[in-house]
PDB file of C-alpha atoms in Angstrom:
ATOM      1  CA  MET A   1       0.135  -0.119  -0.238  1.00  0.00           C
ATOM      2  CA  LYS A   2       2.786   2.877   0.921  1.00  0.00           C
ATOM      3  CA  LEU A   3       4.673   1.034  -2.282  1.00  0.00           C
ATOM      4  CA  PHE A   4       1.311   2.223  -4.517  1.00  0.00           C
ATOM      5  CA  THR A   5       0.825   5.735  -2.883  1.00  0.00           C
ATOM      6  CA  LYS A   6       4.403   7.091  -3.025  1.00  0.00           C
ATOM      7  CA  THR A   7       4.378   5.697  -7.648  1.00  0.00           C
ATOM      8  CA  PHE A   8       0.880   7.808  -7.659  1.00  0.00           C
ATOM      9  CA  LEU A   9       1.618  10.928  -5.159  1.00  0.00           C
ATOM     10  CA  LEU A  10       5.267  10.640  -7.740  1.00  0.00           C
ATOM     11  CA  VAL A  11       3.116  10.508 -10.916  1.00  0.00           C
ATOM     12  CA  ALA A  12       0.689  13.163  -9.102  1.00  0.00           C
ATOM     13  CA  ILE A  13       3.764  15.514  -9.234  1.00  0.00           C
ATOM     14  CA  PHE A  14       5.101  14.250 -12.574  1.00  0.00           C
ATOM     15  CA  LEU A  15       1.879  15.579 -14.113  1.00  0.00           C
ATOM     16  CA  SER A  16       0.866  18.543 -12.099  1.00  0.00           C
ATOM     17  CA  PHE A  17       4.816  19.469 -13.467  1.00  0.00           C
ATOM     18  CA  THR A  18       4.103  18.704 -17.448  1.00  0.00           C
ATOM     19  CA  SER A  19       0.940  20.906 -17.570  1.00  0.00           C
ATOM     20  CA  ILE A  20       2.454  23.488 -15.830  1.00  0.00           C
ATOM     21  CA  GLN A  21       4.930  24.370 -18.083  1.00  0.00           C
ATOM     22  CA  SER A  22       3.178  23.595 -21.802  1.00  0.00           C
ATOM     23  CA  PHE A  23       0.764  26.164 -20.020  1.00  0.00           C
ATOM     24  CA  ALA A  24       2.908  28.643 -19.271  1.00  0.00           C
ATOM     25  CA  GLN A  25       5.419  28.912 -23.218  1.00  0.00           C
ATOM     26  CA  LYS A  26       3.770  30.880 -24.884  1.00  0.00           C
ATOM     27  CA  ASP A  27       5.112  31.809 -28.757  1.00  0.00           C
ATOM     28  CA  THR A  28       7.197  34.679 -29.434  1.00  0.00           C
ATOM     29  CA  LEU A  29       6.527  38.427 -30.687  1.00  0.00           C
ATOM     30  CA  VAL A  30       8.741  40.190 -32.284  1.00  0.00           C
ATOM     31  CA  VAL A  31       8.044  44.540 -31.116  1.00  0.00           C
ATOM     32  CA  SER A  32       8.338  46.880 -33.654  1.00  0.00           C
ATOM     33  CA  ALA A  33       9.980  50.147 -31.668  1.00  0.00           C
ATOM     34  CA  LEU A  34       7.999  52.236 -33.683  1.00  0.00           C
ATOM     35  CA  PRO A  35       5.947  54.867 -33.256  1.00  0.00           C
ATOM     36  CA  PRO A  36       7.543  55.469 -29.327  1.00  0.00           C
ATOM     37  CA  GLY A  37       5.055  54.076 -26.861  1.00  0.00           C
ATOM     38  CA  ASN A  38       4.615  50.849 -28.673  1.00  0.00           C
ATOM     39  CA  LEU A  39       6.354  48.909 -26.747  1.00  0.00           C
ATOM     40  CA  ASN A  40       4.039  49.343 -23.775  1.00  0.00           C
ATOM     41  CA  ASN A  41       0.908  49.302 -25.955  1.00  0.00           C
ATOM     42  CA  VAL A  42       0.752  46.496 -27.597  1.00  0.00           C
ATOM     43  CA  ILE A  43       1.760  44.300 -24.216  1.00  0.00           C
ATOM     44  CA  ASN A  44      -0.331  46.277 -22.132  1.00  0.00           C
ATOM     45  CA  ALA A  45      -2.776  44.934 -24.894  1.00  0.00           C
ATOM     46  CA  ASP A  46      -1.900  42.171 -25.552  1.00  0.00           C
ATOM     47  CA  THR A  47      -2.700  41.160 -21.324  1.00  0.00           C
ATOM     48  CA  THR A  48      -5.661  39.148 -20.126  1.00  0.00           C
ATOM     49  CA  ALA A  49      -7.973  41.159 -17.340  1.00  0.00           C
ATOM     50  CA  GLY A  50      -6.236  39.746 -14.708  1.00  0.00           C
ATOM     51  CA  GLY A  51      -2.445  40.831 -16.423  1.00  0.00           C
ATOM     52  CA  GLU A  52      -1.551  37.325 -17.880  1.00  0.00           C
ATOM     53  CA  THR A  53       1.074  37.976 -21.424  1.00  0.00           C
ATOM     54  CA  GLN A  54       0.098  36.443 -24.631  1.00  0.00           C
ATOM     55  CA  HIS A  55       3.911  35.745 -25.399  1.00  0.00           C
ATOM     56  CA  VAL A  56       7.128  36.462 -24.908  1.00  0.00           C
ATOM     57  CA  TYR A  57       8.088  39.277 -26.782  1.00  0.00           C
ATOM     58  CA  VAL A  58      11.221  40.441 -28.719  1.00  0.00           C
ATOM     59  CA  LEU A  59      12.869  43.238 -28.899  1.00  0.00           C
ATOM     60  CA  THR A  60      15.889  43.288 -32.074  1.00  0.00           C
ATOM     61  CA  SER A  61      19.714  44.406 -31.753  1.00  0.00           C
ATOM     62  CA  ASP A  62      20.952  48.091 -32.464  1.00  0.00           C
ATOM     63  CA  THR A  63      17.357  49.819 -31.155  1.00  0.00           C
ATOM     64  CA  THR A  64      15.498  52.372 -29.328  1.00  0.00           C
ATOM     65  CA  TYR A  65      12.047  51.740 -27.911  1.00  0.00           C
ATOM     66  CA  PHE A  66      10.431  54.525 -26.005  1.00  0.00           C
ATOM     67  CA  ILE A  67       8.094  53.845 -23.425  1.00  0.00           C
ATOM     68  CA  THR A  68       5.367  56.066 -22.421  1.00  0.00           C
ATOM     69  CA  GLU A  69       3.578  54.670 -20.151  1.00  0.00           C
ATOM     70  CA  GLU A  70       5.038  51.627 -17.625  1.00  0.00           C
ATOM     71  CA  ILE A  71       4.714  48.034 -18.403  1.00  0.00           C
ATOM     72  CA  ARG A  72       1.685  46.278 -16.027  1.00  0.00           C
ATOM     73  CA  VAL A  73       1.460  43.078 -15.733  1.00  0.00           C
ATOM     74  CA  ARG A  74       0.732  39.880 -13.830  1.00  0.00           C
ATOM     75  CA  ASN A  75       4.144  37.957 -16.484  1.00  0.00           C
ATOM     76  CA  LEU A  76       6.463  39.352 -18.396  1.00  0.00           C
ATOM     77  CA  ASP A  77       9.582  38.301 -21.092  1.00  0.00           C
ATOM     78  CA  LEU A  78      11.129  40.963 -22.173  1.00  0.00           C
ATOM     79  CA  ILE A  79      14.255  39.200 -25.247  1.00  0.00           C
ATOM     80  CA  GLY A  80      16.505  41.069 -26.875  1.00  0.00           C
ATOM     81  CA  LYS A  81      17.738  39.192 -29.578  1.00  0.00           C
ATOM     82  CA  VAL A  82      21.209  40.781 -30.191  1.00  0.00           C
ATOM     83  CA  THR A  83      23.107  39.991 -33.117  1.00  0.00           C
ATOM     84  CA  SER A  84      26.452  38.858 -33.033  1.00  0.00           C
ATOM     85  CA  ALA A  85      27.581  42.615 -34.474  1.00  0.00           C
ATOM     86  CA  GLY A  86      24.974  44.966 -32.698  1.00  0.00           C
ATOM     87  CA  TYR A  87      24.109  46.051 -29.794  1.00  0.00           C
ATOM     88  CA  LEU A  88      21.654  45.237 -26.471  1.00  0.00           C
ATOM     89  CA  PRO A  89      18.403  46.647 -27.503  1.00  0.00           C
ATOM     90  CA  VAL A  90      17.538  49.625 -25.353  1.00  0.00           C
ATOM     91  CA  ILE A  91      14.224  50.739 -23.108  1.00  0.00           C
ATOM     92  CA  ALA A  92      14.176  54.374 -21.680  1.00  0.00           C
ATOM     93  CA  PRO A  93      11.313  56.671 -21.294  1.00  0.00           C
ATOM     94  CA  PHE A  94       9.666  59.156 -24.285  1.00  0.00           C
ATOM     95  CA  ILE A  95       8.630  62.351 -22.972  1.00  0.00           C
ATOM     96  CA  ASN A  96       4.734  62.854 -23.409  1.00  0.00           C
ATOM     97  CA  GLU A  97       3.383  65.449 -24.678  1.00  0.00           C
ATOM     98  CA  ASP A  98       1.921  66.817 -20.874  1.00  0.00           C
ATOM     99  CA  GLY A  99       6.124  66.725 -19.877  1.00  0.00           C
ATOM    100  CA  SER A 100       5.400  63.662 -18.019  1.00  0.00           C
ATOM    101  CA  SER A 101       7.250  59.714 -17.982  1.00  0.00           C
ATOM    102  CA  PRO A 102       6.743  56.713 -16.058  1.00  0.00           C
ATOM    103  CA  GLY A 103       8.459  56.189 -13.091  1.00  0.00           C
ATOM    104  CA  ASN A 104       8.460  51.956 -14.390  1.00  0.00           C
ATOM    105  CA  ILE A 105      10.020  50.247 -16.817  1.00  0.00           C
ATOM    106  CA  ALA A 106       7.363  48.022 -15.789  1.00  0.00           C
ATOM    107  CA  VAL A 107       5.588  46.494 -12.337  1.00  0.00           C
ATOM    108  CA  ALA A 108       5.046  43.131 -11.547  1.00  0.00           C
ATOM    109  CA  ILE A 109       1.927  42.727  -9.779  1.00  0.00           C
ATOM    110  CA  ASN A 110      -0.995  39.452  -8.927  1.00  0.00           C
ATOM    111  CA  ASN A 111       2.335  37.015  -7.411  1.00  0.00           C
ATOM    112  CA  GLY A 112       3.602  37.356 -10.863  1.00  0.00           C
ATOM    113  CA  TYR A 113       7.045  37.162 -12.206  1.00  0.00           C
ATOM    114  CA  VAL A 114       8.817  39.381 -14.389  1.00  0.00           C
ATOM    115  CA  HIS A 115      11.269  38.340 -16.729  1.00  0.00           C
ATOM    116  CA  PHE A 116      14.299  40.715 -17.997  1.00  0.00           C
ATOM    117  CA  GLU A 117      17.036  39.323 -20.422  1.00  0.00           C
ATOM    118  CA  ASN A 118      19.908  41.293 -23.342  1.00  0.00           C
ATOM    119  CA  LEU A 119      18.856  44.334 -22.643  1.00  0.00           C
ATOM    120  CA  TYR A 120      20.625  48.050 -21.868  1.00  0.00           C
ATOM    121  CA  LEU A 121      17.582  49.596 -19.986  1.00  0.00           C
ATOM    122  CA  LEU A 122      18.451  53.946 -19.026  1.00  0.00           C
ATOM    123  CA  GLY A 123      16.235  56.146 -17.064  1.00  0.00           C
ATOM    124  CA  THR A 124      17.362  59.479 -18.782  1.00  0.00           C
ATOM    125  CA  ARG A 125      15.113  61.269 -20.676  1.00  0.00           C
ATOM    126  CA  THR A 126      16.170  62.741 -24.869  1.00  0.00           C
ATOM    127  CA  ASP A 127      16.584  66.006 -22.463  1.00  0.00           C
ATOM    128  CA  GLY A 128      18.730  64.698 -19.867  1.00  0.00           C
ATOM    129  CA  SER A 129      17.030  64.003 -17.214  1.00  0.00           C
ATOM    130  CA  GLN A 130      16.312  61.608 -15.017  1.00  0.00           C
ATOM    131  CA  VAL A 131      12.891  61.379 -14.664  1.00  0.00           C
ATOM    132  CA  THR A 132      12.390  57.011 -13.738  1.00  0.00           C
ATOM    133  CA  GLN A 133      13.455  55.851  -9.926  1.00  0.00           C
ATOM    134  CA  GLN A 134      12.600  52.499 -10.708  1.00  0.00           C
ATOM    135  CA  CYS A 135      13.339  49.908 -13.269  1.00  0.00           C
ATOM    136  CA  ILE A 136      11.225  47.738 -12.022  1.00  0.00           C
ATOM    137  CA  SER A 137       9.070  46.789  -9.025  1.00  0.00           C
ATOM    138  CA  THR A 138       6.355  44.234  -7.756  1.00  0.00           C
ATOM    139  CA  SER A 139       3.495  43.628  -5.115  1.00  0.00           C
ATOM    140  CA  ASP A 140       4.163  40.503  -2.647  1.00  0.00           C
ATOM    141  CA  SER A 141       5.456  36.998  -4.015  1.00  0.00           C
ATOM    142  CA  CYS A 142       6.783  38.268  -7.800  1.00  0.00           C
ATOM    143  CA  ARG A 143       9.975  36.483  -8.238  1.00  0.00           C
ATOM    144  CA  LEU A 144      12.235  39.783 -10.985  1.00  0.00           C
ATOM    145  CA  THR A 145      14.820  38.096 -13.126  1.00  0.00           C
ATOM    146  CA  VAL A 146      17.700  40.563 -14.681  1.00  0.00           C
ATOM    147  CA  GLU A 147      19.500  38.832 -16.942  1.00  0.00           C
ATOM    148  CA  ASN A 148      22.342  39.839 -19.378  1.00  0.00           C
ATOM    149  CA  CYS A 149      21.601  43.750 -19.004  1.00  0.00           C
ATOM    150  CA  VAL A 150      22.560  47.257 -18.327  1.00  0.00           C
ATOM    151  CA  ILE A 151      21.247  49.566 -15.380  1.00  0.00           C
ATOM    152  CA  GLU A 152      21.748  52.825 -15.868  1.00  0.00           C
ATOM    153  CA  ASN A 153      20.560  56.453 -14.938  1.00  0.00           C
ATOM    154  CA  PHE A 154      18.063  55.252 -12.518  1.00  0.00           C
ATOM    155  CA  GLY A 155      16.448  56.768  -9.432  1.00  0.00           C
ATOM    156  CA  SER A 156      17.248  60.772  -9.479  1.00  0.00           C
ATOM    157  CA  THR A 157      14.860  61.642  -6.698  1.00  0.00           C
ATOM    158  CA  GLY A 158      13.383  60.948  -3.733  1.00  0.00           C
ATOM    159  CA  THR A 159      14.654  57.661  -2.277  1.00  0.00           C
ATOM    160  CA  PRO A 160      15.491  55.548  -5.507  1.00  0.00           C
ATOM    161  CA  ASN A 161      14.762  50.995  -5.659  1.00  0.00           C
ATOM    162  CA  ILE A 162      16.005  50.318  -9.002  1.00  0.00           C
ATOM    163  CA  LEU A 163      14.375  47.100  -8.059  1.00  0.00           C
ATOM    164  CA  ASN A 164      12.298  48.245  -6.538  1.00  0.00           C
ATOM    165  CA  THR A 165      10.472  46.056  -3.704  1.00  0.00           C
ATOM    166  CA  TRP A 166       8.795  49.150  -1.189  1.00  0.00           C
ATOM    167  CA  ASN A 167       6.258  47.455   0.821  1.00  0.00           C
ATOM    168  CA  ALA A 168       6.422  43.843  -0.759  1.00  0.00           C
ATOM    169  CA  ILE A 169       6.320  40.726   1.156  1.00  0.00           C
ATOM    170  CA  GLY A 170       8.031  37.312  -0.005  1.00  0.00           C
ATOM    171  CA  THR A 171       9.706  39.109  -3.490  1.00  0.00           C
ATOM    172  CA  ASP A 172      12.506  36.078  -5.581  1.00  0.00           C
ATOM    173  CA  ILE A 173      14.777  38.081  -7.167  1.00  0.00           C
ATOM    174  CA  PHE A 174      17.408  36.523  -9.470  1.00  0.00           C
ATOM    175  CA  VAL A 175      20.506  38.590 -11.017  1.00  0.00           C
ATOM    176  CA  ASN A 176      23.428  36.936 -13.879  1.00  0.00           C
ATOM    177  CA  ASN A 177      25.182  38.877 -15.324  1.00  0.00           C
ATOM    178  CA  CYS A 178      24.272  42.454 -14.974  1.00  0.00           C
ATOM    179  CA  LEU A 179      25.879  46.067 -14.743  1.00  0.00           C
ATOM    180  CA  PHE A 180      24.226  48.418 -12.958  1.00  0.00           C
ATOM    181  CA  ARG A 181      26.264  51.907 -14.423  1.00  0.00           C
ATOM    182  CA  ASN A 182      25.523  55.506 -12.501  1.00  0.00           C
ATOM    183  CA  ASN A 183      22.754  54.989 -10.170  1.00  0.00           C
ATOM    184  CA  GLN A 184      22.801  57.377  -7.941  1.00  0.00           C
ATOM    185  CA  SER A 185      21.815  60.857  -7.004  1.00  0.00           C
ATOM    186  CA  ASP A 186      23.877  63.975  -7.562  1.00  0.00           C
ATOM    187  CA  VAL A 187      22.289  64.991  -3.432  1.00  0.00           C
ATOM    188  CA  PRO A 188      23.049  61.769  -1.362  1.00  0.00           C
ATOM    189  CA  GLN A 189      19.525  60.752   0.597  1.00  0.00           C
ATOM    190  CA  ASN A 190      18.782  59.823   2.993  1.00  0.00           C
ATOM    191  CA  PRO A 191      17.826  56.205   3.839  1.00  0.00           C
ATOM    192  CA  GLY A 192      19.641  55.524   1.039  1.00  0.00           C
ATOM    193  CA  MET A 193      18.825  54.264  -2.789  1.00  0.00           C
ATOM    194  CA  ASN A 194      19.817  50.061  -3.075  1.00  0.00           C
ATOM    195  CA  TRP A 195      19.846  48.202  -5.696  1.00  0.00           C
ATOM    196  CA  ALA A 196      16.945  45.300  -4.753  1.00  0.00           C
ATOM    197  CA  GLY A 197      14.732  46.115  -1.960  1.00  0.00           C
ATOM    198  CA  PRO A 198      13.622  47.032   0.441  1.00  0.00           C
ATOM    199  CA  GLY A 199      11.447  44.238   1.421  1.00  0.00           C
ATOM    200  CA  VAL A 200      11.117  41.510   2.927  1.00  0.00           C
ATOM    201  CA  ASN A 201      12.681  39.370   0.241  1.00  0.00           C
TER     202      ASN A 201
END
């Protein structure tokens, strides 16, 4: 009886894992950089009412993607496709008609995840203003994964947290082979700047 129970449990776990993996597989969608805001508009429009994205979004090498508003989703895979001689795709804040720019590149909601890979993430506008305090923000029990990325010029005002988990509990953060450049304020802040935090992670 014990052998049967153990075998049954193993089969049930395997089938559950298999169904989760197959459900999680998504087709890729190459996103155009133009017009400005196309990246956030395509992703936000391609999202269910629960915030679930429908694709893995691919950005092309040597291209700058200007975002006009933050990407707010439950699960997001954003991957740069870089040629051997090319540079990382850039994501940068756009200057909207009212002078505003997004405060985050992406926000993970509802126990979701954000996965960035092969991207150059820039917090500075074309007029030189640093307006983007956080690169990614999260709510409770989310997962942030950043791989092979450059993260530059975030957090010029307030108390910046590049991977922001403020008031969040149980966030998992994975950073692999990334470069953090020039992420500071001209005037030191109190309590200072965190590259990740300050939630209970």
